[in-house]
Structure formats: C-alpha cells, structure tokens
CSV table of C-alpha atoms in Angstrom, one decimal:
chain,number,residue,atom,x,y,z
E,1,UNK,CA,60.1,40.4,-5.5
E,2,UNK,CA,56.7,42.0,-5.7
E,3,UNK,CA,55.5,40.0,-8.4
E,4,UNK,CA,56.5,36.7,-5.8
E,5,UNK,CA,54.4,38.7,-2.8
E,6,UNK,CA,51.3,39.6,-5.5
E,7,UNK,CA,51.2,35.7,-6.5
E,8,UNK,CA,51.4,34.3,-3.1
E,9,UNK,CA,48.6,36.1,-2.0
E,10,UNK,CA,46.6,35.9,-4.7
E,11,UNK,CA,46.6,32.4,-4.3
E,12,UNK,CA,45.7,32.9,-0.4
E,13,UNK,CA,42.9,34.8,-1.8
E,14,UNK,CA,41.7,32.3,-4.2
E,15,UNK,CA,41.9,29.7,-1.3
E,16,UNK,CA,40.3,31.6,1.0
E,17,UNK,CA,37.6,32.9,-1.7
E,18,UNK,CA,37.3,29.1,-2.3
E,19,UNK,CA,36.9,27.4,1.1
E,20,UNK,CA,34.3,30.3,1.9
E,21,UNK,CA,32.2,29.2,-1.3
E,22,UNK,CA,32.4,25.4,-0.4
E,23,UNK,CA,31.5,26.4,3.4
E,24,UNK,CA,28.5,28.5,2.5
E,25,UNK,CA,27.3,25.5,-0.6
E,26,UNK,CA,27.5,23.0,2.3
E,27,UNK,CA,25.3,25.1,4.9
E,28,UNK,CA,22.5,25.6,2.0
E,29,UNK,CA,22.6,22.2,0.8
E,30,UNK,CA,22.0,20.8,4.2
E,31,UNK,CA,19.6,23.5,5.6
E,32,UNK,CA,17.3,23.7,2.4
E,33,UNK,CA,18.3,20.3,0.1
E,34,UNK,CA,19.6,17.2,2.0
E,35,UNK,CA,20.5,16.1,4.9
E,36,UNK,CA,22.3,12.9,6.6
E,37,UNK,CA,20.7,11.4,9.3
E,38,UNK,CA,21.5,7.9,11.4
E,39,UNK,CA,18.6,5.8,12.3
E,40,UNK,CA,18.7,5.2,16.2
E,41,UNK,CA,16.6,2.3,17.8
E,42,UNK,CA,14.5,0.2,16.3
E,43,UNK,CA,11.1,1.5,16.0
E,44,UNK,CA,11.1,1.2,12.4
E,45,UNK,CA,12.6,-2.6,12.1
E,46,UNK,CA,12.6,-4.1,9.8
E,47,UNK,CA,12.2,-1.7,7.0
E,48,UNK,CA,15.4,0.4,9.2
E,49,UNK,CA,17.8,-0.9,11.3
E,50,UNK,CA,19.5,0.9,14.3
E,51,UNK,CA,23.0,2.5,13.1
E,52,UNK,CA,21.2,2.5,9.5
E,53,UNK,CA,22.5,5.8,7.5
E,54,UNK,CA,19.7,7.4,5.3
E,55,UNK,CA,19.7,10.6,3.0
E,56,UNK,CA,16.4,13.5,4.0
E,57,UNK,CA,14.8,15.3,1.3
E,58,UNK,CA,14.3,18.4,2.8
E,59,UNK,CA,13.4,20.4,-0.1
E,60,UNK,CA,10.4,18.1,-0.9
E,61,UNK,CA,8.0,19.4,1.6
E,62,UNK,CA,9.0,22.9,1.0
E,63,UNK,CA,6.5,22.2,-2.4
E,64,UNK,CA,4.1,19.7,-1.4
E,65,UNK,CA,3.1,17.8,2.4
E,66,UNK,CA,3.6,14.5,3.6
E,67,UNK,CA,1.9,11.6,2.4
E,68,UNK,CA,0.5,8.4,3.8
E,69,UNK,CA,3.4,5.7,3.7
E,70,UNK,CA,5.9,7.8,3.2
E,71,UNK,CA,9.3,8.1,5.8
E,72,UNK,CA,9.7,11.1,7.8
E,73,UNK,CA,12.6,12.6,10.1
E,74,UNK,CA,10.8,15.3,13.0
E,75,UNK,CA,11.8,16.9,15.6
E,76,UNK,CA,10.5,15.4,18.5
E,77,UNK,CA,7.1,17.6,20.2
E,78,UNK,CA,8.4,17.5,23.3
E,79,UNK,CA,12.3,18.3,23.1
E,80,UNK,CA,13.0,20.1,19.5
E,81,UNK,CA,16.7,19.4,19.8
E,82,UNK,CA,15.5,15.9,19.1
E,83,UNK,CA,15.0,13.9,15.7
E,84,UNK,CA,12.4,11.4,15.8
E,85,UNK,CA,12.0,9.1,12.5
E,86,UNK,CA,8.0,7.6,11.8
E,87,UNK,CA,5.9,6.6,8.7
E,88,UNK,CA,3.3,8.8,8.1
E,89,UNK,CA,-0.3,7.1,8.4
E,90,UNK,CA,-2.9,9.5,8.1
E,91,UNK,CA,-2.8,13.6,6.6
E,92,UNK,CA,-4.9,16.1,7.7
E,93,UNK,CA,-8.5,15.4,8.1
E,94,UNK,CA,-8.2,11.4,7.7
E,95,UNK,CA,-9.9,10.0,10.8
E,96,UNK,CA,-7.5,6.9,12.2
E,97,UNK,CA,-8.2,4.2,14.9
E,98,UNK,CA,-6.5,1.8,16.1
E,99,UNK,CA,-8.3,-2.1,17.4
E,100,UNK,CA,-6.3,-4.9,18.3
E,101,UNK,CA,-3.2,-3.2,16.2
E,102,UNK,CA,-5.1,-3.0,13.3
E,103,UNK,CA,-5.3,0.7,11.6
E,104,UNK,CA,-8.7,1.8,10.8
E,105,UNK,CA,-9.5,-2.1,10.7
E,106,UNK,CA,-8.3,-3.9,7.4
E,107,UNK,CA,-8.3,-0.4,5.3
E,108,UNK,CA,-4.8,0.3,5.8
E,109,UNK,CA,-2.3,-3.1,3.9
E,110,UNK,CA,0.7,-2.6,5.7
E,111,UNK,CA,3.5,-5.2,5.0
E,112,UNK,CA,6.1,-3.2,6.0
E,113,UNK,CA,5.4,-4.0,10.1
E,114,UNK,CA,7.2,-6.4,12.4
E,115,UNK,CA,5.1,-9.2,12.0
E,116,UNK,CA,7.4,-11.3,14.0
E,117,UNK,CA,8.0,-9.8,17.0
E,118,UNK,CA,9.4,-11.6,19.9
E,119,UNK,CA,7.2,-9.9,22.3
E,120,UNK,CA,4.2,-11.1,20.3
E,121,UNK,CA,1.4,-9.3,17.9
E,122,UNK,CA,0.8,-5.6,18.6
E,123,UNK,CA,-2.3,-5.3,20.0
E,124,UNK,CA,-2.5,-1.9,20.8
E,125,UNK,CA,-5.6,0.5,20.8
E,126,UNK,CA,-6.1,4.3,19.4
E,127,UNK,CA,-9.1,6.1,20.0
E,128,UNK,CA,-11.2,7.1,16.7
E,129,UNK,CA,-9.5,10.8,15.8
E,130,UNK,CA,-10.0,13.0,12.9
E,131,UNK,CA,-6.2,14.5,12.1
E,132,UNK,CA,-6.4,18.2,12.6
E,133,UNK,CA,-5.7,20.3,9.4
E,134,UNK,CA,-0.9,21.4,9.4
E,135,UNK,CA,-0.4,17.9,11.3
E,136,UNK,CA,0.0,14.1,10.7
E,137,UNK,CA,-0.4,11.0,12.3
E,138,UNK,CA,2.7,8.7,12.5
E,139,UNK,CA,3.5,5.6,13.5
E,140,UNK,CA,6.9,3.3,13.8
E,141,UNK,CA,7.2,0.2,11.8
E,142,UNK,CA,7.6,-1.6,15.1
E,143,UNK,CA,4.8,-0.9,16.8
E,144,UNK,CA,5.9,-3.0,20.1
E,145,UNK,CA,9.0,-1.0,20.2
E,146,UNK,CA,7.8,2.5,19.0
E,147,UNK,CA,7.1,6.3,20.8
E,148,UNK,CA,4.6,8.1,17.9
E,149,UNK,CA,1.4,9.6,17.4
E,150,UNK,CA,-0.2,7.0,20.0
E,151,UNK,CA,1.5,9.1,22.8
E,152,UNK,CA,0.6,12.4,24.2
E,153,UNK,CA,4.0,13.1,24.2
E,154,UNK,CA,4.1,12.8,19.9
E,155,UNK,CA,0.4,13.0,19.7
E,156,UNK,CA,-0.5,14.4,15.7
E,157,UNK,CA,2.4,16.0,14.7
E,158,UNK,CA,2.4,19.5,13.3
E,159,UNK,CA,4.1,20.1,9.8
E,160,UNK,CA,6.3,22.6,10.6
E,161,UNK,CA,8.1,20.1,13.1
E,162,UNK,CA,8.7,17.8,10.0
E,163,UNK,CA,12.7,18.1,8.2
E,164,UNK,CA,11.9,15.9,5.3
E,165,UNK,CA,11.5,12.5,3.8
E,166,UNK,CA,13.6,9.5,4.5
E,167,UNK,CA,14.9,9.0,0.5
E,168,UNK,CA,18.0,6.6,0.3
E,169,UNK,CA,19.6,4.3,2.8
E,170,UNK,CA,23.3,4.4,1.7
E,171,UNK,CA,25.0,2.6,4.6
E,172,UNK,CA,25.7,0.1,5.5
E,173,UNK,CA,26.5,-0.6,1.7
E,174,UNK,CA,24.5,-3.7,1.4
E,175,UNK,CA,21.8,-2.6,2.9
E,176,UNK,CA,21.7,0.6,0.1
E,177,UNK,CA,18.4,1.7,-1.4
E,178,UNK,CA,16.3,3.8,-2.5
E,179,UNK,CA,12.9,4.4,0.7
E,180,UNK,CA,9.1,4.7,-0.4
C-alpha cells in the first residue's frame, strides 16, 4: 500500500516540479526574449493593420539600440501602462525636420507611408531638432492618423521606455511575415 501512496505522489511531485519549470520558462521568455503584442489603430497602415498580431524582440536592444527604419513597441511617455508602436526615424544626435510632410527634405526614401490617404497628403511640419543622446525620434507610418515624436506628449523617446522590435507578423495567417 505504501509503494501505491510513494508513486502517487511522486507523480504529484513531478507535476508540480513540472508546471513550476514551464511557469517560470514562460515569465523569462516573455520578460527578457519575446513577446506577443496586437497592433491597435492604424497609425502604422499600411505596413500594420489594426487587430494585426506581431512577435517583439526584446532581447535585441538589450545588445545593441534602435535603428532608423526599424519597428518598435514603447511604453507610451505619458501613461507607462501604455504600449505605443512607431518606426524609428532618427537615433541620437541625427538632427530631423519635418516641411510639407517631408523628413529632413528628400534625405529620408520612405515607401512604406500612406501615400493614399483619404484625408489627403500629410503635410505636416517639425521644427529642425538634434535628437538628444538615450532617445529616438519616431514616427507612425500614417502620418494623418498618428500620435509620435511630433507631439509633446511622445516628443523624442528615451530608450529605456523602448520593449523591443516589431520582428514577425504571424496573424492573421495571410498576412504572416517577417518586419524590417
């Protein structure tokens, strides 16, 4: 009869001994590795789509910082508890200004911008700004439809603030790739 007892609860211990492992894996892998996030809005249509599902790197900019063009999730300046999701446009240092919509003038090719906005062309401004060293300027894709570094509310965005890189849209399924 002991033997019975010894095996059932052994077994409860290897469950237990189990779950707590697979618990613990999960809470590391999403704090330090990876994380899912869900695109809300559309401030980066086309290139993301409201209700768009995308893996974060998170462990990439614990080795290296941002660059220009690439897809970042932040917690919003103003309420931390927020996510906010923005291409990065110019690191620290870079000066950026904005004329008619244009970034810095014709320097900056970017074809991945709403060109066809209902609403019309963006023809925003930006005042001529250096980026101040631990932040980064960002900008939505749809810049008629977009709350980023234009703001005072966003304003430059410091690097601690940032959770990682937008890496792979995975749903929905047709929509799956790999982001820039």
């Amino acid at each position: 009869m002991s033997k019975q007892k010894t095996s059932w609860q052994d077994t409860v211990s290897d469950w237990l001994v189990s779950i707590i492992v697979a618990v613990a894996l999960a809470f590391c892998i999403r704090t330090f590795i990876v994380e899912p996030y869900m695109v809300e809005g559309s401030s980066m249509y086309p290139t993301l789509v409201n209700h768009e599902r995308l893996l974060v790197n998170k462990f990439t900019y614990f080795v290296s910082d941002p660059q220009k063009g690439e897809i970042i999730v932040f917690r919003y300046p103003k309420d931390e508890s927020r996510d906010f999701i923005k291409r990065v446009i110019a690191t620290a240092g870079d000066t950026v200004e904005m004329r008619s919509g244009k970034v810095n003038g014709t320097e900056i090719d970017e074809p991945y911008t709403w060109k066809e906005d209902p609403k019309g062309p963006n023809l925003s401004d930006y005042r001529k700004s250096v980026v101040p060293e631990g932040h980064i300027f960002v900008l939505g894709d749809n810049r008629n439809n977009s709350e980023d570094s234009r703001f005072a509310d966003v304003g430059f965005v410091p690097l601690d603030l940032v959770k990682g890189k937008a890496s792979l849209a995975f749903w929905p399924v047709d929509r799956w790739r790999m982001l820039p």
